[in-house]
Amino acid sequence: LYAHAAQSLVWNAVLSRRIRTFGRQPVEGDLVFQAEGQEAEAMDEILDCGEDDASEEDAAVQESNELPAVRILSKEDLEGVKLTDV
């Protein structure tokens, strides 16, 4: 329970600072969920993990814990994106 409270405290502090710095608008470089039908970018490429030699067990775990597809916002993409999409 304490771990969850600490996590919430950190999340709220980070989000408050982001809103103070950039306002309530998405900015270039934010990650947003991938829309249906668009080519998905692998999360490993975004995070630049660099783990090339994954075992079969690691691949199975990764497959079962897949993260949603995201994309990086560019200046052209800022129109029509809300902060809730970030």
Coordinates of C-alpha atoms in Angstrom, one line a residue:
L1 CA 0.0 0.0 0.0
Y2 CA 2.8 2.4 0.8
A3 CA 4.5 1.6 -2.5
H4 CA 1.4 2.6 -4.4
A5 CA 1.1 5.8 -2.4
A6 CA 4.7 6.7 -3.1
Q7 CA 4.2 5.9 -6.8
S8 CA 1.1 8.2 -6.9
L9 CA 3.1 11.0 -5.2
V10 CA 5.8 10.8 -7.8
W11 CA 3.4 10.6 -10.7
N12 CA 1.4 13.7 -9.4
A13 CA 4.6 15.7 -8.9
V14 CA 5.9 14.9 -12.4
L15 CA 2.5 15.6 -14.0
S16 CA 2.2 18.9 -12.1
R17 CA 5.6 20.0 -13.3
R18 CA 4.8 19.1 -16.9
I19 CA 1.6 21.1 -16.8
R20 CA 3.4 24.1 -15.3
T21 CA 6.2 23.9 -17.9
F22 CA 4.2 23.1 -21.1
G23 CA 0.6 23.8 -20.2
R24 CA -2.3 21.4 -21.0
Q25 CA -1.2 21.0 -24.7
P26 CA 0.8 18.1 -26.1
V27 CA 4.3 19.0 -27.3
E28 CA 6.6 17.7 -29.9
G29 CA 8.3 14.5 -28.7
D30 CA 5.4 13.3 -26.5
L31 CA 4.4 9.6 -26.9
V32 CA 0.7 9.0 -27.9
F33 CA -1.2 5.9 -28.5
Q34 CA -1.1 4.6 -32.1
A35 CA -4.4 5.1 -34.0
E36 CA -6.0 2.0 -35.6
G37 CA -4.6 1.2 -39.0
Q38 CA -1.3 3.1 -38.6
E39 CA 2.0 1.3 -38.7
A40 CA 3.1 0.6 -35.1
E41 CA 6.6 1.4 -33.9
A42 CA 8.2 -1.1 -31.6
M43 CA 8.5 0.1 -28.0
D44 CA 12.1 -1.3 -28.0
E45 CA 13.0 1.1 -30.8
I46 CA 11.5 4.1 -28.9
L47 CA 13.2 3.2 -25.7
D48 CA 16.4 2.1 -27.5
C49 CA 16.8 -1.0 -25.2
G50 CA 19.6 -2.5 -27.4
E51 CA 18.9 -6.1 -26.2
D52 CA 19.5 -8.1 -29.4
D53 CA 20.0 -11.6 -28.0
A54 CA 16.7 -12.3 -26.2
S55 CA 16.0 -16.0 -25.3
E56 CA 12.9 -17.8 -26.2
E57 CA 11.6 -17.5 -22.7
D58 CA 12.2 -13.7 -22.7
A59 CA 10.3 -13.5 -26.0
A60 CA 7.3 -15.4 -24.6
V61 CA 7.2 -13.1 -21.5
Q62 CA 7.5 -10.0 -23.7
E63 CA 4.7 -11.3 -26.0
S64 CA 2.4 -11.8 -23.0
N65 CA 3.2 -8.4 -21.5
E66 CA 2.9 -6.4 -24.7
L67 CA 2.6 -2.6 -24.3
P68 CA 0.2 -0.7 -26.5
A69 CA 1.6 0.7 -29.7
V70 CA 2.7 4.3 -29.5
R71 CA 4.2 6.9 -31.7
I72 CA 6.3 10.1 -31.1
L73 CA 4.5 13.3 -31.9
S74 CA 6.0 15.6 -34.5
K75 CA 5.1 19.2 -35.1
E76 CA 2.8 18.1 -37.9
D77 CA 0.9 15.8 -35.6
L78 CA 0.1 18.3 -32.9
E79 CA -3.2 19.3 -34.4
G80 CA -6.1 17.3 -33.1
V81 CA -4.1 15.6 -30.3
K82 CA -5.3 16.1 -26.7
L83 CA -3.3 15.9 -23.5
T84 CA -5.4 12.8 -22.6
D85 CA -3.9 11.0 -25.7
V86 CA -0.4 11.5 -24.3

